[in-house]
XYZ file of C-alpha atoms in Angstrom:
524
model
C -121.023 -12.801 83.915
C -122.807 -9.671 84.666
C -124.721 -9.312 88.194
C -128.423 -9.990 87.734
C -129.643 -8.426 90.365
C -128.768 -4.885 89.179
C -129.838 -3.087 86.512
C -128.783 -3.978 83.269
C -128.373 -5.296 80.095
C -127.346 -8.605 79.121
C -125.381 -9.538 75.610
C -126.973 -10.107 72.286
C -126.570 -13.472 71.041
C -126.633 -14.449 67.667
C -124.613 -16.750 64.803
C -126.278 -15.538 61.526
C -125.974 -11.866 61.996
C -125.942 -9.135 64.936
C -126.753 -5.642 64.581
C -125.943 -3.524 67.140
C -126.950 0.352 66.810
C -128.195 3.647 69.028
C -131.472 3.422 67.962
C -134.565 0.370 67.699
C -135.433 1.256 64.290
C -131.960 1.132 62.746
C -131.012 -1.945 64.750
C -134.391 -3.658 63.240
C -133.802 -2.637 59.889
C -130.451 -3.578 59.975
C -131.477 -7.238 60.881
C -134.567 -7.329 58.234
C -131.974 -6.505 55.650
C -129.787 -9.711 56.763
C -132.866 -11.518 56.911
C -133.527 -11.514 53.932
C -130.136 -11.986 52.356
C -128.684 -8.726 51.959
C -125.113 -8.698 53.637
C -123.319 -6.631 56.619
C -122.803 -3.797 54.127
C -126.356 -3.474 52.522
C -127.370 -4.091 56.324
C -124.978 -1.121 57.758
C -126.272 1.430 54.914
C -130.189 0.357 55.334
C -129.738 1.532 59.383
C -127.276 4.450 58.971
C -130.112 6.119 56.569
C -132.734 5.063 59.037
C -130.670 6.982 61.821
C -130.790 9.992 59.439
C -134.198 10.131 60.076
C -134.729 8.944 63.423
C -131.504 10.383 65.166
C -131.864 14.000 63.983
C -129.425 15.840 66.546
C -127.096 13.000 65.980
C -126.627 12.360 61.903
C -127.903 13.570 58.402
C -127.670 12.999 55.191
C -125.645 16.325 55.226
C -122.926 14.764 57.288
C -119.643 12.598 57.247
C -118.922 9.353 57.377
C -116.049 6.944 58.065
C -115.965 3.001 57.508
C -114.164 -0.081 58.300
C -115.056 -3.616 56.130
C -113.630 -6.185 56.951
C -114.758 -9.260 54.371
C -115.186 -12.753 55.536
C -112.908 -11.476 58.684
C -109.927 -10.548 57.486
C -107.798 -7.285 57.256
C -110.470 -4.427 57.083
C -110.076 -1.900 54.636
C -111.127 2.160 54.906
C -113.039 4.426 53.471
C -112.765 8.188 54.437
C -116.635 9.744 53.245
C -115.679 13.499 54.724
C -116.185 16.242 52.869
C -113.799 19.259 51.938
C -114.183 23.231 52.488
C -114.822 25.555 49.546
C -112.462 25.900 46.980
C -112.602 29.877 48.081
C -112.210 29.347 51.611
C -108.730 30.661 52.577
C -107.594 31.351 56.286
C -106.162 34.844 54.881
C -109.744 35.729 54.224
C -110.698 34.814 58.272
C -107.633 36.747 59.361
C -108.694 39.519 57.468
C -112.114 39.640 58.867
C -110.215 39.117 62.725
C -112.482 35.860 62.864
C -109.895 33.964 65.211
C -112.590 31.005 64.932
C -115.656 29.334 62.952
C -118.779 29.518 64.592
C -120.836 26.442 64.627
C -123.606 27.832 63.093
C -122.021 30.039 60.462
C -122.143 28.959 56.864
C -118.359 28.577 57.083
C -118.495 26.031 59.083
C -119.997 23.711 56.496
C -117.674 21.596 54.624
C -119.333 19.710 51.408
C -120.754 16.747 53.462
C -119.249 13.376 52.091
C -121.618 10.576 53.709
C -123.957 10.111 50.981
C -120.815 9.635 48.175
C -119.658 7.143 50.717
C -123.208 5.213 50.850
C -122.714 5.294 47.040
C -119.721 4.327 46.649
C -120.303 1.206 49.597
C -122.721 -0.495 47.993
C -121.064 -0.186 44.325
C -118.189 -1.783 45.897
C -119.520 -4.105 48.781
C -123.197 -4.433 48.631
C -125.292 -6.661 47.379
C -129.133 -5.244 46.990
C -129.998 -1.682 45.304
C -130.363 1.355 47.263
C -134.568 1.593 46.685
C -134.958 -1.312 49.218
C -131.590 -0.239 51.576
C -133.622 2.937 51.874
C -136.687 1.691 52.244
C -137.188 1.924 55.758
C -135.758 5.435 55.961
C -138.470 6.579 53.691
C -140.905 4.840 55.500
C -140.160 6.172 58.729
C -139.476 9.902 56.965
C -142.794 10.142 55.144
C -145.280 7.960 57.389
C -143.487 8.988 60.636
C -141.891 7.903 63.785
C -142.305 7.574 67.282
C -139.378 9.935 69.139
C -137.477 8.171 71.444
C -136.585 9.283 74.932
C -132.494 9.698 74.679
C -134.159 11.632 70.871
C -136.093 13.557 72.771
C -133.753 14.448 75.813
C -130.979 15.612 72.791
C -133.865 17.719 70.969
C -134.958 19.591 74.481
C -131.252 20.384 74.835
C -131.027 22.450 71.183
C -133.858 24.150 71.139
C -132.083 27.790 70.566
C -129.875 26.222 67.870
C -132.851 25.196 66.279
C -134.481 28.542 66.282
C -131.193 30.228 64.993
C -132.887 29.139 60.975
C -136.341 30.338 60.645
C -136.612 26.851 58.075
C -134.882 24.393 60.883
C -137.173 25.679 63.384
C -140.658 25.065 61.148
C -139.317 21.761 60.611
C -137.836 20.795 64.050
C -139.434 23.145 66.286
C -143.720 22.256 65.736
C -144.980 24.843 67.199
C -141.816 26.861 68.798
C -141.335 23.398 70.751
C -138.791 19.976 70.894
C -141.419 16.987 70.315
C -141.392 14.866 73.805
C -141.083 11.338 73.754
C -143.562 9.466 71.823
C -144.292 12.378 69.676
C -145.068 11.522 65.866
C -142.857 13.194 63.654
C -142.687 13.327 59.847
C -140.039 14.934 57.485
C -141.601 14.597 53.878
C -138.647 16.303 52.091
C -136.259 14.363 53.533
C -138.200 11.035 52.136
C -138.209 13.229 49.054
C -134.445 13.162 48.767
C -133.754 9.870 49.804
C -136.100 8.483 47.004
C -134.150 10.392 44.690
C -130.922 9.080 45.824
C -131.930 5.629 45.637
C -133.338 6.420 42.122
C -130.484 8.116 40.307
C -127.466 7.350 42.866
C -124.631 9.825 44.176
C -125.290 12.762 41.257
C -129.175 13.234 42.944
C -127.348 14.770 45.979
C -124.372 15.979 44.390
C -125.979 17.578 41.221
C -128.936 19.176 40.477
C -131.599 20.630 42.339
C -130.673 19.461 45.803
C -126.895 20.560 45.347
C -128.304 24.008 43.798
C -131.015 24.772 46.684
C -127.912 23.931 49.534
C -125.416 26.298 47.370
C -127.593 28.902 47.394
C -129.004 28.854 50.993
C -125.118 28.792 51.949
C -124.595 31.603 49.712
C -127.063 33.651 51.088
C -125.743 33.519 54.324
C -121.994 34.661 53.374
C -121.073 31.127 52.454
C -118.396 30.848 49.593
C -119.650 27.292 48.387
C -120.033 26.797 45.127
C -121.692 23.317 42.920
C -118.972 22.870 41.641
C -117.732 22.316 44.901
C -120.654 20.112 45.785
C -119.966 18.046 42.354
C -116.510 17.394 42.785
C -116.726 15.903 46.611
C -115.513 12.075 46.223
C -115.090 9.732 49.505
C -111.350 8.407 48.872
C -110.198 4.546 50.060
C -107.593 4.804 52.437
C -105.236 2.266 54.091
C -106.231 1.991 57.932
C -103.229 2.597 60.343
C -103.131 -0.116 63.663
C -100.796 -0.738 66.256
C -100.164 -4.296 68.905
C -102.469 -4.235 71.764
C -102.460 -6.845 74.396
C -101.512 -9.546 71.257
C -103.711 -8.180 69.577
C -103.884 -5.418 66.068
C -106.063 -2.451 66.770
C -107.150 -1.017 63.709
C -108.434 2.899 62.651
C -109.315 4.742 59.977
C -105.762 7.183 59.180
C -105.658 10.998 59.508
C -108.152 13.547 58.657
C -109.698 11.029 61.448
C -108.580 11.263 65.347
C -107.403 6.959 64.900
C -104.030 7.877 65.254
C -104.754 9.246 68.570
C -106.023 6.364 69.801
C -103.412 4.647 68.638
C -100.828 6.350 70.204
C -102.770 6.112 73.820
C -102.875 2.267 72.954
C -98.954 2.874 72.673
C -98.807 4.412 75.946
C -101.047 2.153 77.763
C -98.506 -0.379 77.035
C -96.429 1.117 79.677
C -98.791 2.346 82.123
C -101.579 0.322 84.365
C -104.568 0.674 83.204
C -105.773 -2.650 85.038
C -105.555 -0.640 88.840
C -108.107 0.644 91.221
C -110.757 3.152 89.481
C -109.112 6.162 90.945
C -105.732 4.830 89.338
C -106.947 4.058 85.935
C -109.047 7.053 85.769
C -105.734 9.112 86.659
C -103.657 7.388 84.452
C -106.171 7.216 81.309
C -106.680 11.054 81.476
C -102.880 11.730 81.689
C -102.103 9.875 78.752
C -105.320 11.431 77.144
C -103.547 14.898 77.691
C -100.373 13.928 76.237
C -101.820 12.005 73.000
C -104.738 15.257 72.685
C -101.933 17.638 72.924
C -100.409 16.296 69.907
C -103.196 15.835 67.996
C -103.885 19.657 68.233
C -100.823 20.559 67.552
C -100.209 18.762 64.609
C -103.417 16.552 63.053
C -104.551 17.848 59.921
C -105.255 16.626 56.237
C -102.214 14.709 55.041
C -103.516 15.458 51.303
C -102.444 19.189 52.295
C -99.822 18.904 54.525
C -97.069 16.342 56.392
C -98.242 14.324 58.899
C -95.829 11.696 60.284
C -97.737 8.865 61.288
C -94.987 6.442 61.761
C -93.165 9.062 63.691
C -96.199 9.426 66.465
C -96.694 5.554 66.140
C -93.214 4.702 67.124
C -91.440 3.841 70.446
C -89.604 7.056 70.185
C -92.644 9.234 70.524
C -93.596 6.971 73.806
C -90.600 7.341 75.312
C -90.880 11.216 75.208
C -93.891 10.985 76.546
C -93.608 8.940 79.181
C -91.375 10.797 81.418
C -94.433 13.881 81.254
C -96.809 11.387 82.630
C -97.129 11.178 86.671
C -98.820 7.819 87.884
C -100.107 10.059 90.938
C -100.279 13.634 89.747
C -102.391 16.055 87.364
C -100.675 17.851 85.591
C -101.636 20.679 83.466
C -100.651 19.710 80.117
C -101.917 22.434 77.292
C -105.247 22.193 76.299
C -107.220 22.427 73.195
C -110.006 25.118 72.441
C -112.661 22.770 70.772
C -116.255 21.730 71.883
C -115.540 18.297 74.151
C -118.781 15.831 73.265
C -120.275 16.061 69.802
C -122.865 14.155 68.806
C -122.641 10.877 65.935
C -124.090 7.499 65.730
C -121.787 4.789 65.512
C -123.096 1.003 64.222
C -121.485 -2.378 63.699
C -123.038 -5.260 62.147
C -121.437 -8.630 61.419
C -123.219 -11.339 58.488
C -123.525 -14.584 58.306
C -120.128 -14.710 56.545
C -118.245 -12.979 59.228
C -117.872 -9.583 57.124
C -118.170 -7.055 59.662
C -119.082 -3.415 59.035
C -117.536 -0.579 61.906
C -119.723 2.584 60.642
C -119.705 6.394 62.131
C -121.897 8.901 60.501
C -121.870 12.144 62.155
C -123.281 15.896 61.706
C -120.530 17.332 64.486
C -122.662 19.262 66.865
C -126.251 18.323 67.935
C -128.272 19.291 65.035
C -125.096 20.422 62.963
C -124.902 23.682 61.960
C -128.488 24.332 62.589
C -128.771 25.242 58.521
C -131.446 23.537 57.160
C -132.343 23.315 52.853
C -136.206 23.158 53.255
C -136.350 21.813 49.575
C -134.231 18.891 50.361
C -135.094 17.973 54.080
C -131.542 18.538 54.147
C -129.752 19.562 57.724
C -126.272 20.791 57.270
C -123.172 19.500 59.703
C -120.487 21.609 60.798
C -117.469 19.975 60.406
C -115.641 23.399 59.262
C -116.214 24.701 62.654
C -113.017 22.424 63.332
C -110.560 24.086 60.872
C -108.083 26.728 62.468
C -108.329 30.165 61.306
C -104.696 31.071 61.684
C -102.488 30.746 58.180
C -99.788 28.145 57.844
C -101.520 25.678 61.165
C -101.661 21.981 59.737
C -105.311 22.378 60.262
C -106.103 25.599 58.768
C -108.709 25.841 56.344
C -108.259 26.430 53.128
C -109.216 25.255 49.422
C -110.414 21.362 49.182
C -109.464 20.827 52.527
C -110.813 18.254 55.041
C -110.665 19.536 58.612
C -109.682 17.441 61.960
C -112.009 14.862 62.277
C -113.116 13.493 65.658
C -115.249 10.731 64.317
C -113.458 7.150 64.467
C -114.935 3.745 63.361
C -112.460 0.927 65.115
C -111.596 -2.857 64.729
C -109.616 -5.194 66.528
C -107.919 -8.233 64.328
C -106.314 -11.357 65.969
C -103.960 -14.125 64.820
C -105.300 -12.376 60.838
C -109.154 -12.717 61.773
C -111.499 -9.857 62.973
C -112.534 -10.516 66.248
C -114.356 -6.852 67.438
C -115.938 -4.098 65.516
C -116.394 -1.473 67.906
C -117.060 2.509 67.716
C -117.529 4.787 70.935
C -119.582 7.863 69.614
C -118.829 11.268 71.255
C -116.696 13.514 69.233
C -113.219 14.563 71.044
C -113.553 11.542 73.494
C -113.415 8.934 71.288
C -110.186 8.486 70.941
C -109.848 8.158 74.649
C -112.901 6.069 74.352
C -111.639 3.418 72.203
C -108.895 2.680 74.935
C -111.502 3.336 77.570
C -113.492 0.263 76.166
C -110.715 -2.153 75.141
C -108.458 -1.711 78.472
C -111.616 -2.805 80.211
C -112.488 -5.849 77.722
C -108.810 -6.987 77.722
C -107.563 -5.522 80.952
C -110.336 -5.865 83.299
C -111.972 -9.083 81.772
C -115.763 -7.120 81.749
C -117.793 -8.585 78.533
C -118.446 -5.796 75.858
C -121.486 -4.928 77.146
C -119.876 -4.494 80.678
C -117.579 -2.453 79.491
C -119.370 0.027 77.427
C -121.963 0.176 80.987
C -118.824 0.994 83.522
C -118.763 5.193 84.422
C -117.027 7.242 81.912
C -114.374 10.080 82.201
C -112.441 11.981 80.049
C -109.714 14.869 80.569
C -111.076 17.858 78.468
C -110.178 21.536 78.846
C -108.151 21.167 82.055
C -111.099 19.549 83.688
C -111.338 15.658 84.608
C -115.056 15.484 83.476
C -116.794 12.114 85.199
C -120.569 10.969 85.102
C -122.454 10.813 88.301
C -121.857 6.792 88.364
C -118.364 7.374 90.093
C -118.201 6.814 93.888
C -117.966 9.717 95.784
C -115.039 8.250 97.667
C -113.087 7.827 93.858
C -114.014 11.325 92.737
C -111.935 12.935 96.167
C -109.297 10.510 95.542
C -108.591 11.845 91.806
C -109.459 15.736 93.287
C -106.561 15.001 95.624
C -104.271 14.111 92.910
C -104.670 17.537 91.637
C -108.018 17.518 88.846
C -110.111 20.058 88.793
C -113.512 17.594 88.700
C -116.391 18.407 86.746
C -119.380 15.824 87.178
C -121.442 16.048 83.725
C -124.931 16.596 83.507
C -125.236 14.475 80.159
C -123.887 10.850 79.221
C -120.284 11.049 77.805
C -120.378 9.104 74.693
C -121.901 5.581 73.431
C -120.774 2.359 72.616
C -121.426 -0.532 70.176
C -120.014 -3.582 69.411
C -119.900 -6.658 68.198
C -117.576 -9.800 69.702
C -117.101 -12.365 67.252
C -115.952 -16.087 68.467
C -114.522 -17.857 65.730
C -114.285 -21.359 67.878
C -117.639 -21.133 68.756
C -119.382 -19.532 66.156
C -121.206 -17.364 68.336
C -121.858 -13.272 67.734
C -122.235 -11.475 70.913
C -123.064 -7.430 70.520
C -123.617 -4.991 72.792
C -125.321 -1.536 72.863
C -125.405 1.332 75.223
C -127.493 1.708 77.584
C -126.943 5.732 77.455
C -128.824 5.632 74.067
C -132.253 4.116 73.018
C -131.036 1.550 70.997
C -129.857 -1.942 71.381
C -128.128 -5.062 69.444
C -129.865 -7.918 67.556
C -128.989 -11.074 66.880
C -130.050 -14.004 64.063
């Protein structure tokens, strides 16, 4: 039970429903949907397009997606909505031009984005109501306006130059040369345009046509070798989630283009480490065994469609017990590190029905505001997933034709004795992996409730630094700089949580939110 006489949030309760999201208006559409009879799905899809309006530095409609359904509570299956680079981009062509990376905001770094196929192809397959009332509120909110909301408004004063870098993102996101402040009204008629349009005529609206053909050619202008066909042949593809044992229970994620398998493998290492210690110790041991899992993951993650990946190989006791000599229960040590951006920006939502099917959902542009390219036309703002290919021929994550890059972006669920018991997602691009085992070691390790958990102080080992937020106690941070990490106290939140507990012998829903974002969970 959580202290109520500090600041805090207690759990949503519910047992017809619970939405939990990062933003009010997602959360509440996501509950007027199950309201009314539509289930977790139509429910999931109705807030995600909602964020897309509301959560501009965090999602778009021209961004990625990955999902976890599980129906009625059982085994969840996968679908992996993220897009694929160019059919003419080849790493030759970077090494040629000496570009030993992708710039965020180049038009390189825009793969086709994949999340509205997925929405598509969702509700075909899961849904129950028609897109023209799942959007609904999205329009609403896109052509009558919204109200921006403080942890909005705090990302948007943050991005200001990357806004400005397109003359058309700045007129749009930049009224007058300025980031709207909290409570400001704004309105993004084009986007409302294109959603309409989507919910009209489905998947080829976006895909097809004159949306595809105005994003083509602002792309092209800028150097960009996309192409509609490109745009028309993007599909989201059903995949078979990869899990591992955790504490008796299965830990499920989405399988490689997707970071999962990392978070796996830490699972797989937590086994044999204490995680369950002092702050200082479980700090020191989660970023050592964040090193050691991240290492891998650069060196080797990649598309499986375009190159071998052995999952069972990094899954298996064999990779843990080369690992686990490298790992010092006392001691940084300065494992390689990778060269990417540590905290992108998503939104991550669960929601669970009446009928126990629960929905783990991450929709992401990458970077705050993606690539900063904006289609006027379309009210479309472009992610920049490319940015996360390698330039260098023959790396597993090189770009080239049709490819999908390393994905950060990682819906979770955890299953036990066959029944889903927690949705769960931890937003924040490279630190969700470490994240995921963040949250669950203190649900299952430390006893804290879920919304506990995703409150406690976050850290996370990035780019030889031990990065923690200002919640840790001074005496914890010298105790993990005397066990050699270089400490780096972070001037924004690390991540954001959501989740949903379900309890079967009850029939009770408990969700949680996080407090580092605006939103919160609902139940019915």
């Amino acid at each position: 039970m959580r202290d109520f006489f500090t600041p805090g949030r207690s759990l949503a309760i519910g047992s017809a429903g619970m939405a939990a999201t990062s933003h009010p208006l997602s959360t509440l559409a996501a509950v007027e949907i199950l309201k009314s009879g539509g289930n977790a799905m139509d429910a999931a899809i109705a807030a995600v397009a909602v964020q897309c309006v509301v959560e501009p530095a965090m999602t778009g409609i021209g961004g990625d997606c990955f999902v976890l359904y599980s129906r009625n509570g059982g085994v969840p299956v996968a679908l992996n909505g993220s897009g694929r680079a160019p059919e003419g981009a080849r790493a030759e062509w970077f090494a040629e031009q000496g570009l030993s990376e992708i710039a965020a905001t180049s038009p390189h770094s825009v793969t086709v984005p994949g999340a509205v196929d997925a929405w598509c192809t969702l509700n075909a397959e899961h849904g129950t109501k028609g897109l023209d009332e799942l959007f609904a509120p999205a329009i609403r909110c896109a052509e009558d306006g919204y109200r921006v909301a403080p942890r909005v408004a705090f990302d948007w004063r943050r991005n200001i130059a990357k806004l400005s870098h397109d003359p058309d993102a700045k007129a749009a996101f930049l009224p007058g040369g300025e980031a709207p402040r909290t409570g400001d009204l704004m309105r993004l008629p084009a986007l409302a345009k294109t959603l309409r349009r989507i919910a009209r005529e489905g998947r080829s609206a976006f895909y097809e046509g004159e949306v595809a053909a105005e994003i083509v050619a602002k792309l092209k202008a800028l150097g960009g070798h996309h192409t509609e066909a490109d745009f028309a042949r993007q599909r989201s593809k059903p995949v078979e989630p990869i899990r591992t044992a955790f504490r008796g229970m299965d830990v499920y994620e989405c399988p490689p283009n997707g970071q999962g398998l990392i978070a796996l493998m830490m699972l797989n290492l937590a086994d044999h480490v204490d995680l369950a210690g002092g702050t200082a110790d479980r700090t020191h041991v989660l970023a050592e065994i964040t090193k050691a899992a991240y290492h891998a993951r650069d060196a080797h993650l990649c598309d499986p469609d375009h190159g071998e990946l052995p999952v069972a190989h990094f899954l298996s006791e064999e990779w843990v017990r080369r690992v686990l000599p490298h790992i010092d229960a006392r001691r940084a040590k300065a494992l390689p590190t990778w060269d990417e951006v540590a905290h992108k920006d998503t939104v991550y939502l669960t929601v669970v029905d009446r009928d126990l099917n629960a929905v783990s959902f991450i929709n992401s542009l990458f970077g705050a505001f993606g690539s900063g390219i904006f289609a006027p036309g379309s009210g479309v703002l472009l992610h920049h997933r490319g940015s996360a290919f390698r330039t260098l021929p023959g790396h597993p994550n090189a770009i080239g034709p049709g490819k999908r890059p390393l994905h950060t972006i990682i819906p979770g669920m955890v299953m036990k004795d066959g029944r889903a018991i927690m949705p769960f997602g931890v937003m924040g691009g490279q630190y969700q992996a470490t994240g995921h085992v963040d949250f669950l070691s203190k649900v299952f390790d430390l006893g804290l409730d879920i919304q506990e958990a995703s409150d406690a102080p976050r850290s996370f080992a990035t780019e030889g630094r031990l990065q923690l937020e200002p919640s840790f106690a001074p005496e914890v941070v010298e105790e993990l700089r005397s066990r050699g990490h270089e400490i780096e106290i972070v001037d924004s939140p690390i991540g954001g949580c959501q989740a949903i507990m379900i309890d079967h012998e009850r029939g009770a829903l408990f969700g949680a939110s996080d407090h580092r974002k605006d939103g919160f969970a609902l139940g019915i």
